[in-house]
């Protein structure tokens, strides 16, 4: 019994240290990358949809890829799906409590529906054969490449009209230190979180799917939550929503694409149900945003309440 308690305590310590490394690593990476982007005169809105979104999604990327390499595939897919649901319902819902999240027409017509299409694509790939194979992973990565090309073209079009962005420019040497240091912290943080979460799940008799959808998903989504809440409080509302949409696209296309390419991910029916829930919630939030061109406080409360119901459901099933 004492040995089990010691192992549990060590696993929890690993989990906490891993989350700290993931969050701080993502923070350093975003700051360094954003400064480089400003030096290259990339518009801030594009930074929000790409660099910031991808940077805050690096914890999910680290965890899912590490889980795939170590054959903890249930953790890989549940982490990505759980993070997307958390981003959509909790991050957006929480931000809407501070300020109404006004949504640009272009976002409603392009990026938002594209994120829904990505979720449907994942559902189709996963449901056919009940696994995400290497071919599916390659398809997701190809679509991600097309998304990046789209973003680059948007950046080139918007470049002339772009104003000054809000990111502080760091010295080149500090940018390099932040980017490299951030990547190293994220790598080891991902290892610690996967090892700690797997141990906790085993000792408590919980499934890796449940741990991935709750503790790991919420923990790796903290960078998105912090980034978007800060953006909302500073009235940088496009950045708040753009960060969430970009992160959700990145999680499905790149994170799961890489993970499946490394090691095919077997799906269970619970995974399919969770993806269906993600699609339904995505369409619901899209509808909320479309009707008023914004997400207000009432809708934020509804979104948080729905996430609470979802948590109860996955804990009881």
Coordinates of C-alpha atoms in Angstrom, one line a residue:
X1 CA 0.0 0.0 0.0
X2 CA 2.8 2.4 0.9
X3 CA 4.5 1.6 -2.4
X4 CA 1.3 2.4 -4.3
X5 CA 0.9 5.7 -2.5
X6 CA 4.5 6.7 -3.2
X7 CA 4.0 5.9 -6.9
X8 CA 0.8 7.9 -6.9
X9 CA 2.4 10.9 -5.2
X10 CA 5.3 10.8 -7.7
X11 CA 2.9 10.5 -10.6
X12 CA 1.0 13.6 -9.4
X13 CA 4.3 15.5 -8.9
X14 CA 5.2 14.6 -12.5
X15 CA 1.8 15.7 -13.7
X16 CA 2.1 19.1 -12.0
X17 CA 5.7 19.7 -13.1
X18 CA 4.7 18.6 -16.6
X19 CA 1.9 21.1 -16.8
X20 CA 4.1 23.9 -15.5
X21 CA 6.7 23.1 -18.2
X22 CA 4.1 22.9 -20.9
X23 CA 2.4 26.2 -20.0
X24 CA 5.7 28.2 -19.5
X25 CA 7.3 26.6 -22.5
X26 CA 4.3 27.6 -24.7
X27 CA 4.4 31.1 -23.2
X28 CA 8.1 31.5 -24.1
X29 CA 7.6 30.0 -27.5
X30 CA 4.8 32.3 -28.4
X31 CA 6.6 35.4 -27.1
X32 CA 9.8 34.6 -29.1
X33 CA 7.9 33.6 -32.3
X34 CA 5.7 36.6 -32.1
X35 CA 8.7 38.9 -31.9
X36 CA 10.2 37.3 -35.0
X37 CA 6.9 37.6 -36.8
X38 CA 6.7 41.4 -36.0
X39 CA 10.3 41.8 -37.3
X40 CA 9.1 40.3 -40.5
X41 CA 6.1 42.6 -40.5
X42 CA 3.4 39.9 -40.4
X43 CA 0.0 41.3 -39.4
X44 CA -1.1 40.6 -35.8
X45 CA -4.4 39.0 -36.9
X46 CA -2.4 36.4 -38.9
X47 CA -0.1 35.9 -35.9
X48 CA -3.2 35.2 -33.8
X49 CA -4.6 32.5 -36.2
X50 CA -1.2 30.9 -36.8
X51 CA 1.8 31.4 -34.4
X52 CA -0.2 32.2 -31.2
X53 CA -2.7 29.4 -32.0
X54 CA -0.1 26.9 -32.8
X55 CA 2.1 28.0 -29.9
X56 CA -0.7 27.6 -27.3
X57 CA -1.5 24.2 -28.9
X58 CA 2.1 22.9 -28.5
X59 CA 1.2 21.2 -25.1
X60 CA -1.5 19.1 -26.9
X61 CA 1.0 18.4 -29.6
X62 CA 3.7 17.3 -27.2
X63 CA 1.3 15.1 -25.2
X64 CA -0.4 13.4 -28.2
X65 CA 2.8 12.7 -30.0
X66 CA 4.5 11.4 -26.9
X67 CA 1.4 9.2 -26.2
X68 CA 1.5 7.9 -29.8
X69 CA 5.2 7.1 -29.6
X70 CA 4.7 5.2 -26.3
X71 CA 1.5 3.4 -27.7
X72 CA -0.8 5.3 -25.3
X73 CA -3.1 6.0 -28.3
X74 CA -6.2 6.4 -26.2
X75 CA -4.6 9.3 -24.4
X76 CA -3.4 10.8 -27.8
X77 CA -6.9 11.1 -29.3
X78 CA -8.9 11.9 -26.2
X79 CA -6.4 14.7 -25.3
X80 CA -6.9 16.4 -28.7
X81 CA -10.7 16.0 -28.7
X82 CA -11.1 17.0 -25.1
X83 CA -8.9 20.1 -25.6
X84 CA -11.0 21.2 -28.6
X85 CA -14.2 20.9 -26.6
X86 CA -12.6 22.7 -23.6
X87 CA -11.3 25.5 -26.0
X88 CA -14.6 26.0 -27.6
X89 CA -17.0 25.9 -24.6
X90 CA -14.8 27.0 -21.7
X91 CA -12.3 29.3 -23.2
X92 CA -14.8 31.1 -25.5
X93 CA -17.5 30.9 -22.8
X94 CA -15.2 32.4 -20.1
X95 CA -14.0 35.2 -22.4
X96 CA -17.6 36.1 -23.2
X97 CA -18.2 36.7 -19.5
X98 CA -15.7 39.6 -19.6
X99 CA -16.6 41.2 -23.0
X100 CA -18.9 40.3 -25.8
X101 CA -16.8 38.4 -28.4
X102 CA -17.6 40.2 -31.7
X103 CA -17.0 38.0 -34.7
X104 CA -15.9 39.3 -38.1
X105 CA -17.9 38.3 -41.2
X106 CA -14.8 36.8 -42.8
X107 CA -14.3 34.6 -39.7
X108 CA -17.9 33.4 -39.7
X109 CA -17.6 32.5 -43.4
X110 CA -14.1 31.1 -43.5
X111 CA -12.2 30.0 -40.4
X112 CA -15.1 29.0 -38.2
X113 CA -16.8 26.7 -40.7
X114 CA -13.4 25.3 -41.7
X115 CA -12.9 24.3 -38.0
X116 CA -16.3 22.5 -38.2
X117 CA -15.2 20.8 -41.4
X118 CA -12.0 19.6 -39.7
X119 CA -14.1 18.0 -36.9
X120 CA -16.4 16.3 -39.4
X121 CA -13.3 15.1 -41.4
X122 CA -11.9 13.6 -38.2
X123 CA -15.3 11.9 -37.5
X124 CA -15.4 10.3 -41.0
X125 CA -11.7 9.2 -40.9
X126 CA -12.1 7.7 -37.4
X127 CA -15.5 6.1 -37.9
X128 CA -14.4 4.3 -41.1
X129 CA -12.6 1.2 -39.8
X130 CA -12.7 2.6 -36.2
X131 CA -9.1 3.8 -36.4
X132 CA -7.0 6.8 -37.5
X133 CA -4.5 5.1 -39.8
X134 CA -1.3 6.4 -41.3
X135 CA -3.1 7.2 -44.6
X136 CA -5.7 9.2 -42.5
X137 CA -2.8 11.0 -40.7
X138 CA -1.2 11.9 -44.0
X139 CA -4.6 13.3 -45.3
X140 CA -4.9 15.4 -42.2
X141 CA -1.4 16.8 -42.7
X142 CA -2.0 17.6 -46.3
X143 CA -5.2 19.5 -45.4
X144 CA -3.1 21.3 -42.7
X145 CA -0.5 22.3 -45.3
X146 CA -3.3 23.7 -47.5
X147 CA -4.5 25.7 -44.4
X148 CA -1.0 27.1 -43.9
X149 CA -0.8 28.2 -47.6
X150 CA -4.2 29.9 -47.2
X151 CA -3.0 31.7 -44.1
X152 CA 0.2 32.8 -45.8
X153 CA -1.8 34.2 -48.8
X154 CA -4.1 36.0 -46.3
X155 CA -1.0 37.4 -44.6
X156 CA 0.4 38.7 -47.9
X157 CA -2.9 40.3 -48.9
X158 CA -3.3 42.0 -45.5
X159 CA 0.3 43.0 -45.1
X160 CA 0.0 46.4 -46.8
X161 CA -3.1 47.3 -44.6
X162 CA -1.7 46.0 -41.4
X163 CA -1.1 48.4 -38.5
X164 CA 1.3 48.0 -35.6
X165 CA 0.6 44.9 -33.6
X166 CA 0.8 44.7 -29.8
X167 CA 3.7 42.3 -29.4
X168 CA 6.9 43.7 -27.9
X169 CA 10.0 43.0 -30.1
X170 CA 12.7 41.1 -28.3
X171 CA 16.4 41.1 -29.3
X172 CA 17.2 38.3 -31.8
X173 CA 19.3 36.4 -29.2
X174 CA 16.4 36.4 -26.7
X175 CA 14.0 35.3 -29.4
X176 CA 16.2 32.3 -30.1
X177 CA 16.5 31.5 -26.4
X178 CA 12.8 31.7 -25.9
X179 CA 11.9 29.6 -28.9
X180 CA 14.5 26.9 -28.3
X181 CA 13.9 26.9 -24.5
X182 CA 10.1 26.8 -25.0
X183 CA 10.4 23.8 -27.3
X184 CA 12.6 21.9 -24.8
X185 CA 10.3 22.7 -21.9
X186 CA 7.3 21.6 -24.0
X187 CA 9.0 18.3 -25.0
X188 CA 9.9 17.3 -21.4
X189 CA 6.6 18.7 -20.1
X190 CA 4.7 16.4 -22.6
X191 CA 6.8 13.4 -21.4
X192 CA 6.0 14.1 -17.7
X193 CA 2.3 14.7 -18.3
X194 CA 1.9 11.4 -20.3
X195 CA 3.8 9.4 -17.8
X196 CA 2.1 10.9 -14.8
X197 CA -1.4 10.7 -16.3
X198 CA -0.9 7.0 -17.3
X199 CA 0.3 6.1 -13.8
X200 CA -2.7 7.9 -12.2
X201 CA -5.1 6.2 -14.5
X202 CA -3.6 2.8 -13.9
X203 CA -3.5 3.1 -10.1
X204 CA -7.1 4.5 -9.8
X205 CA -8.5 2.1 -12.3
X206 CA -9.6 4.9 -14.6
X207 CA -9.4 4.6 -18.4
X208 CA -6.8 6.6 -20.3
X209 CA -9.7 8.0 -22.4
X210 CA -11.3 9.6 -19.3
X211 CA -8.0 11.0 -18.0
X212 CA -7.2 12.4 -21.5
X213 CA -10.7 14.1 -21.8
X214 CA -10.5 15.7 -18.3
X215 CA -7.2 16.3 -16.5
X216 CA -4.8 16.2 -19.5
X217 CA -7.2 18.1 -21.9
X218 CA -7.9 20.8 -19.4
X219 CA -4.2 21.1 -18.3
X220 CA -2.9 21.3 -21.9
X221 CA -5.6 23.9 -22.8
X222 CA -4.5 26.3 -20.0
X223 CA -2.3 28.3 -22.5
X224 CA -5.3 28.9 -24.7
X225 CA -7.4 29.9 -21.7
X226 CA -4.8 32.4 -20.4
X227 CA -4.1 33.8 -23.8
X228 CA -7.7 34.3 -24.8
X229 CA -8.8 35.7 -21.4
X230 CA -6.0 38.2 -21.4
X231 CA -6.9 39.2 -25.0
X232 CA -10.6 39.6 -24.1
X233 CA -9.8 41.8 -21.1
X234 CA -7.7 44.0 -23.3
X235 CA -10.5 44.2 -25.9
X236 CA -8.4 42.2 -28.4
X237 CA -11.5 40.2 -29.2
X238 CA -10.5 39.0 -32.6
X239 CA -7.4 37.6 -31.1
X240 CA -9.3 35.7 -28.4
X241 CA -11.6 33.9 -30.8
X242 CA -8.9 33.5 -33.5
X243 CA -6.7 31.8 -31.0
X244 CA -9.4 29.2 -30.1
X245 CA -10.4 28.5 -33.8
X246 CA -6.8 28.3 -34.9
X247 CA -5.9 26.0 -32.0
X248 CA -8.8 23.6 -32.7
X249 CA -7.8 23.4 -36.4
X250 CA -4.2 22.8 -35.4
X251 CA -5.1 20.1 -32.8
X252 CA -7.1 18.0 -35.4
X253 CA -5.1 18.4 -38.5
X254 CA -1.5 18.6 -37.2
X255 CA -1.5 17.0 -33.8
X256 CA -3.6 14.0 -34.7
X257 CA -2.2 13.9 -38.2
X258 CA 1.4 13.6 -36.8
X259 CA 0.3 11.1 -34.1
X260 CA -1.6 8.9 -36.5
X261 CA 1.3 9.0 -39.0
X262 CA 3.7 7.8 -36.3
X263 CA 1.4 5.1 -34.9
X264 CA -2.1 4.3 -36.1
X265 CA -4.7 5.2 -33.5
X266 CA -7.4 2.7 -32.7
X267 CA -10.8 4.3 -32.0
X268 CA -13.4 3.1 -29.5
X269 CA -17.1 4.1 -29.7
X270 CA -16.5 6.6 -26.9
X271 CA -14.1 8.5 -29.2
X272 CA -16.7 8.6 -32.0
X273 CA -19.3 9.9 -29.6
X274 CA -17.0 12.6 -28.3
X275 CA -16.2 13.8 -31.8
X276 CA -19.9 13.9 -32.6
X277 CA -20.3 16.1 -29.5
X278 CA -17.5 18.3 -30.7
X279 CA -19.2 18.7 -34.1
X280 CA -22.5 19.5 -32.5
X281 CA -20.9 22.0 -30.0
X282 CA -19.0 23.6 -32.9
X283 CA -22.1 24.1 -35.0
X284 CA -23.9 25.5 -31.9
X285 CA -21.3 28.1 -31.1
X286 CA -21.1 29.0 -34.8
X287 CA -24.9 29.5 -34.8
X288 CA -24.6 31.6 -31.6
X289 CA -21.9 33.8 -33.3
X290 CA -23.8 34.0 -36.6
X291 CA -27.2 35.2 -35.2
X292 CA -25.8 38.3 -33.4
X293 CA -22.3 38.5 -34.9
X294 CA -21.0 38.1 -31.4
X295 CA -20.9 35.8 -28.3
X296 CA -22.4 37.6 -25.3
X297 CA -22.5 36.9 -21.6
X298 CA -25.7 34.9 -21.7
X299 CA -24.3 32.6 -24.4
X300 CA -21.1 32.3 -22.5
X301 CA -23.0 31.0 -19.5
X302 CA -24.9 28.5 -21.7
X303 CA -21.6 27.3 -23.1
X304 CA -20.0 26.8 -19.7
X305 CA -23.2 25.0 -18.5
X306 CA -23.1 22.7 -21.4
X307 CA -19.5 21.8 -20.7
X308 CA -20.4 21.1 -17.1
X309 CA -23.1 18.7 -18.4
X310 CA -20.6 17.1 -20.7
X311 CA -18.1 16.5 -17.8
X312 CA -20.8 14.8 -15.8
X313 CA -21.7 12.6 -18.7
X314 CA -18.1 11.4 -19.4
X315 CA -17.5 10.7 -15.7
X316 CA -20.7 8.7 -15.4
X317 CA -20.5 6.6 -18.6

